[in-house]
mmCIF file of C-alpha atoms in Angstrom:
data_model
loop_
_atom_site.group_PDB
_atom_site.id
_atom_site.type_symbol
_atom_site.label_atom_id
_atom_site.label_comp_id
_atom_site.label_asym_id
_atom_site.label_seq_id
_atom_site.Cartn_x
_atom_site.Cartn_y
_atom_site.Cartn_z
ATOM 1 C CA GLU A 1 -151.657 -149.199 -32.788
ATOM 2 C CA ILE A 2 -152.462 -145.670 -31.587
ATOM 3 C CA TYR A 3 -148.709 -144.989 -31.339
ATOM 4 C CA ILE A 4 -148.286 -145.709 -35.060
ATOM 5 C CA TYR A 5 -151.084 -143.332 -36.037
ATOM 6 C CA ASP A 6 -149.755 -140.617 -33.731
ATOM 7 C CA VAL A 7 -146.231 -140.922 -35.108
ATOM 8 C CA VAL A 8 -147.283 -140.984 -38.770
ATOM 9 C CA GLU A 9 -149.646 -138.068 -38.250
ATOM 10 C CA GLY A 10 -146.844 -136.150 -36.528
ATOM 11 C CA TRP A 11 -144.475 -136.822 -39.435
ATOM 12 C CA PHE A 12 -147.149 -135.743 -41.913
ATOM 13 C CA ILE A 13 -147.745 -132.463 -40.080
ATOM 14 C CA GLU A 14 -143.977 -131.887 -39.764
ATOM 15 C CA GLU A 15 -143.645 -132.337 -43.544
ATOM 16 C CA ILE A 16 -146.437 -129.846 -44.201
ATOM 17 C CA VAL A 17 -145.009 -127.270 -41.801
ATOM 18 C CA ALA A 18 -141.463 -127.733 -43.154
ATOM 19 C CA ARG A 19 -142.674 -127.097 -46.709
ATOM 20 C CA TRP A 20 -144.651 -124.076 -45.502
ATOM 21 C CA ILE A 21 -141.512 -122.689 -43.796
ATOM 22 C CA ASP A 22 -139.522 -123.245 -46.997
ATOM 23 C CA CYS A 23 -142.170 -121.377 -49.042
ATOM 24 C CA GLN A 24 -142.270 -118.515 -46.537
ATOM 25 C CA LEU A 25 -138.486 -118.158 -46.575
ATOM 26 C CA ARG A 26 -138.531 -118.031 -50.396
ATOM 27 C CA ARG A 27 -141.273 -115.404 -50.259
ATOM 28 C CA HIS A 28 -139.540 -113.123 -47.748
ATOM 29 C CA PHE A 29 -135.926 -113.718 -48.785
ATOM 30 C CA PRO A 30 -135.995 -114.574 -52.519
ATOM 31 C CA GLU A 31 -132.301 -113.795 -53.090
ATOM 32 C CA VAL A 32 -131.002 -115.770 -50.106
ATOM 33 C CA LYS A 33 -129.633 -119.295 -50.327
ATOM 34 C CA PHE A 34 -130.821 -121.463 -47.450
ATOM 35 C CA THR A 35 -131.669 -125.037 -46.515
ATOM 36 C CA VAL A 36 -134.513 -126.434 -44.437
ATOM 37 C CA GLU A 37 -133.561 -129.804 -42.969
ATOM 38 C CA PHE A 38 -135.065 -132.192 -40.498
ATOM 39 C CA SER A 39 -132.609 -132.417 -37.643
ATOM 40 C CA GLY A 40 -134.320 -134.353 -34.889
ATOM 41 C CA LYS A 41 -133.575 -137.986 -34.144
ATOM 42 C CA ASP A 42 -136.653 -139.055 -36.123
ATOM 43 C CA LYS A 43 -135.496 -137.373 -39.337
ATOM 44 C CA GLY A 44 -135.041 -140.849 -40.827
ATOM 45 C CA ARG A 45 -138.668 -141.645 -39.994
ATOM 46 C CA GLN A 46 -137.896 -144.791 -38.011
ATOM 47 C CA PHE A 47 -140.409 -146.224 -35.568
ATOM 48 C CA VAL A 48 -139.142 -146.833 -32.031
ATOM 49 C CA PHE A 49 -141.390 -149.481 -30.488
ATOM 50 C CA VAL A 50 -139.129 -150.271 -27.561
ATOM 51 C CA LYS A 51 -136.353 -147.948 -26.429
ATOM 52 C CA GLU A 52 -133.307 -150.112 -25.880
ATOM 53 C CA ARG A 53 -130.869 -147.207 -25.633
ATOM 54 C CA GLY A 54 -131.275 -143.607 -24.564
ATOM 55 C CA ASP A 55 -130.016 -142.285 -27.909
ATOM 56 C CA GLU A 56 -132.949 -143.674 -29.899
ATOM 57 C CA THR A 57 -134.887 -140.489 -29.307
ATOM 58 C CA SER A 58 -133.557 -137.006 -28.781
ATOM 59 C CA THR A 59 -134.535 -133.529 -27.752
ATOM 60 C CA ASP A 60 -132.875 -131.899 -30.773
ATOM 61 C CA PRO A 61 -135.088 -129.349 -32.553
ATOM 62 C CA ASP A 62 -137.110 -130.775 -35.436
ATOM 63 C CA LEU A 63 -135.891 -128.403 -38.157
ATOM 64 C CA THR A 64 -132.617 -126.623 -38.817
ATOM 65 C CA ILE A 65 -132.676 -123.640 -41.154
ATOM 66 C CA THR A 66 -129.216 -122.824 -42.467
ATOM 67 C CA LEU A 67 -128.917 -119.243 -43.693
ATOM 68 C CA PRO A 68 -125.887 -117.135 -44.727
ATOM 69 C CA GLN A 69 -125.356 -115.793 -41.193
ATOM 70 C CA GLY A 70 -125.976 -118.976 -39.218
ATOM 71 C CA ARG A 71 -128.517 -121.559 -38.143
ATOM 72 C CA PHE A 72 -132.025 -121.035 -36.834
ATOM 73 C CA TYR A 73 -134.068 -123.815 -35.243
ATOM 74 C CA PHE A 74 -137.735 -124.761 -35.141
ATOM 75 C CA GLU A 75 -139.224 -127.163 -32.633
ATOM 76 C CA LEU A 76 -142.638 -128.289 -33.869
ATOM 77 C CA GLN A 77 -145.485 -129.299 -31.596
ATOM 78 C CA THR A 78 -149.122 -129.895 -32.492
ATOM 79 C CA SER A 79 -152.542 -129.730 -30.911
ATOM 80 C CA ARG A 80 -155.084 -131.770 -32.842
ATOM 81 C CA GLN A 81 -157.864 -130.604 -30.546
ATOM 82 C CA GLY A 82 -157.400 -126.923 -31.354
ATOM 83 C CA ARG A 83 -157.131 -124.163 -28.787
ATOM 84 C CA ARG A 84 -156.651 -125.087 -25.172
ATOM 85 C CA ASP A 85 -156.024 -123.337 -21.898
ATOM 86 C CA ILE A 86 -152.595 -124.982 -21.481
ATOM 87 C CA TYR A 87 -150.055 -126.454 -23.931
ATOM 88 C CA ASP A 88 -147.202 -128.708 -22.825
ATOM 89 C CA ILE A 89 -143.718 -129.418 -24.141
ATOM 90 C CA LYS A 90 -141.247 -131.870 -22.634
ATOM 91 C CA GLU A 91 -139.002 -130.015 -20.233
ATOM 92 C CA SER A 92 -135.885 -131.495 -21.872
ATOM 93 C CA LYS A 93 -136.960 -130.212 -25.319
ATOM 94 C CA ARG A 94 -137.645 -126.778 -23.847
ATOM 95 C CA ASN A 95 -134.223 -126.706 -22.209
ATOM 96 C CA ARG A 96 -132.425 -127.808 -25.383
ATOM 97 C CA LEU A 97 -134.157 -125.255 -27.622
ATOM 98 C CA ALA A 98 -133.652 -122.473 -25.044
ATOM 99 C CA LYS A 99 -129.875 -122.797 -25.610
ATOM 100 C CA LYS A 100 -130.246 -122.260 -29.375
ATOM 101 C CA GLU A 101 -131.544 -119.455 -31.530
ATOM 102 C CA GLY A 102 -134.988 -120.480 -32.670
ATOM 103 C CA VAL A 103 -138.676 -120.786 -31.926
ATOM 104 C CA LEU A 104 -141.179 -123.286 -30.661
ATOM 105 C CA LEU A 105 -143.899 -123.405 -33.321
ATOM 106 C CA PHE A 106 -147.064 -124.935 -31.910
ATOM 107 C CA ALA A 107 -149.408 -125.849 -34.790
ATOM 108 C CA LEU A 108 -153.112 -126.216 -34.184
ATOM 109 C CA LEU A 109 -153.563 -128.661 -37.032
ATOM 110 C CA PRO A 110 -155.728 -129.980 -38.532
ATOM 111 C CA SER A 111 -158.328 -128.389 -36.253
ATOM 112 C CA GLU A 112 -157.765 -124.692 -37.018
ATOM 113 C CA GLY A 113 -154.894 -124.019 -39.368
ATOM 114 C CA THR A 114 -153.343 -121.626 -36.863
ATOM 115 C CA PHE A 115 -150.137 -121.550 -34.828
ATOM 116 C CA PHE A 116 -148.293 -119.692 -32.142
ATOM 117 C CA LEU A 117 -144.574 -119.065 -31.716
ATOM 118 C CA ILE A 118 -142.503 -118.823 -28.579
ATOM 119 C CA PRO A 119 -139.009 -117.406 -29.179
ATOM 120 C CA SER A 120 -136.276 -119.514 -27.592
ATOM 121 C CA GLU A 121 -135.197 -116.704 -25.276
ATOM 122 C CA HIS A 122 -138.638 -116.827 -23.613
ATOM 123 C CA LEU A 123 -138.692 -120.599 -23.062
ATOM 124 C CA PRO A 124 -136.828 -120.528 -19.718
ATOM 125 C CA LYS A 125 -139.670 -118.402 -18.318
ATOM 126 C CA LEU A 126 -142.213 -121.213 -18.789
ATOM 127 C CA LYS A 127 -143.232 -122.968 -15.601
ATOM 128 C CA VAL A 128 -142.754 -126.710 -15.136
ATOM 129 C CA ARG A 129 -145.224 -129.285 -13.852
ATOM 130 C CA VAL A 130 -145.588 -133.034 -13.494
ATOM 131 C CA ASN A 131 -147.886 -134.032 -16.345
ATOM 132 C CA ASN A 132 -149.815 -137.150 -15.367
ATOM 133 C CA ALA A 133 -151.319 -137.426 -18.852
ATOM 134 C CA TRP A 134 -147.756 -137.862 -20.127
ATOM 135 C CA GLY A 135 -146.891 -140.615 -17.672
ATOM 136 C CA GLY A 136 -145.716 -138.294 -14.925
ATOM 137 C CA LYS A 137 -143.053 -136.601 -17.085
ATOM 138 C CA LEU A 138 -141.954 -133.077 -16.354
ATOM 139 C CA THR A 139 -143.334 -130.648 -18.885
ATOM 140 C CA ALA A 140 -142.948 -126.946 -19.372
ATOM 141 C CA TYR A 141 -146.232 -125.333 -20.208
ATOM 142 C CA VAL A 142 -147.617 -122.170 -21.718
ATOM 143 C CA THR A 143 -151.079 -120.817 -21.102
ATOM 144 C CA ALA A 144 -153.458 -119.219 -23.581
ATOM 145 C CA GLU A 145 -153.238 -116.112 -21.411
ATOM 146 C CA GLN A 146 -149.440 -115.948 -21.889
ATOM 147 C CA ILE A 147 -149.786 -116.425 -25.656
ATOM 148 C CA GLU A 148 -152.131 -113.457 -25.782
ATOM 149 C CA LYS A 149 -150.185 -111.315 -23.300
ATOM 150 C CA TYR A 150 -146.821 -111.671 -25.077
ATOM 151 C CA GLY A 151 -148.201 -111.537 -28.641
ATOM 152 C CA TRP A 152 -146.992 -115.042 -29.541
ATOM 153 C CA GLY A 153 -150.068 -115.900 -31.628
ATOM 154 C CA TYR A 154 -152.499 -117.084 -32.785
ATOM 155 C CA TYR A 155 -151.483 -116.692 -36.421
ATOM 156 C CA ASN A 156 -153.142 -118.161 -39.471
ATOM 157 C CA PHE A 157 -150.930 -120.362 -41.664
ATOM 158 C CA SER A 158 -152.545 -118.859 -44.770
ATOM 159 C CA GLU A 159 -151.226 -115.415 -43.786
ATOM 160 C CA GLY A 160 -147.604 -116.553 -43.610
ATOM 161 C CA PHE A 161 -144.855 -115.662 -41.173
ATOM 162 C CA PRO A 162 -145.747 -112.978 -38.626
ATOM 163 C CA PRO A 163 -143.614 -109.806 -38.881
ATOM 164 C CA SER A 164 -141.748 -110.624 -35.650
ATOM 165 C CA LEU A 165 -140.459 -113.888 -37.134
ATOM 166 C CA VAL A 166 -139.485 -112.217 -40.417
ATOM 167 C CA GLU A 167 -137.422 -109.685 -38.479
ATOM 168 C CA LYS A 168 -135.770 -112.389 -36.389
ATOM 169 C CA LEU A 169 -134.867 -114.365 -39.525
ATOM 170 C CA ARG A 170 -133.646 -111.260 -41.380
ATOM 171 C CA PHE A 171 -130.614 -111.185 -39.067
ATOM 172 C CA TYR A 172 -129.618 -114.630 -40.391
ATOM 173 C CA ALA A 173 -130.604 -113.978 -43.985
ATOM 174 C CA ASP A 174 -128.987 -110.617 -44.674
ATOM 175 C CA PRO A 175 -125.328 -110.640 -45.668
ATOM 176 C CA GLN A 176 -123.428 -108.412 -43.291
#
């Protein structure tokens, strides 16, 4: 029962963030044609109660933004409890996104309405641990201290994309 609520809530937050990203792209790049598409394995919004095959879930990023100069990826994670000292992401998701051009967007929703971003090129620097709360899975983690130190957040959703993300996306948006 809790699984169903967690999954539906996750889909709901993904929808909100995807629409916010779409609005921000239109605001910053009004002349650019682009698409925002769900690209993870759960893009069809299917429940997986029992994994019978390994391909029923994936570590593909949640959103693919297709712009004139290429694709940019967003992996979305949430913290319903708000700010913490440590945030985890599955090691496999971290590794997959690190090989692509994109960001990990960690939304603190609905608790705060804020987020932080970790550019994909910084993901390999995150340390790994065995996370007992996640059934002993390996997770990469980021600390609140790192978020502050590297200027990855915390940003308010109501203020839009931070300048660093706009600049990163400009490379993909501007015709060359």
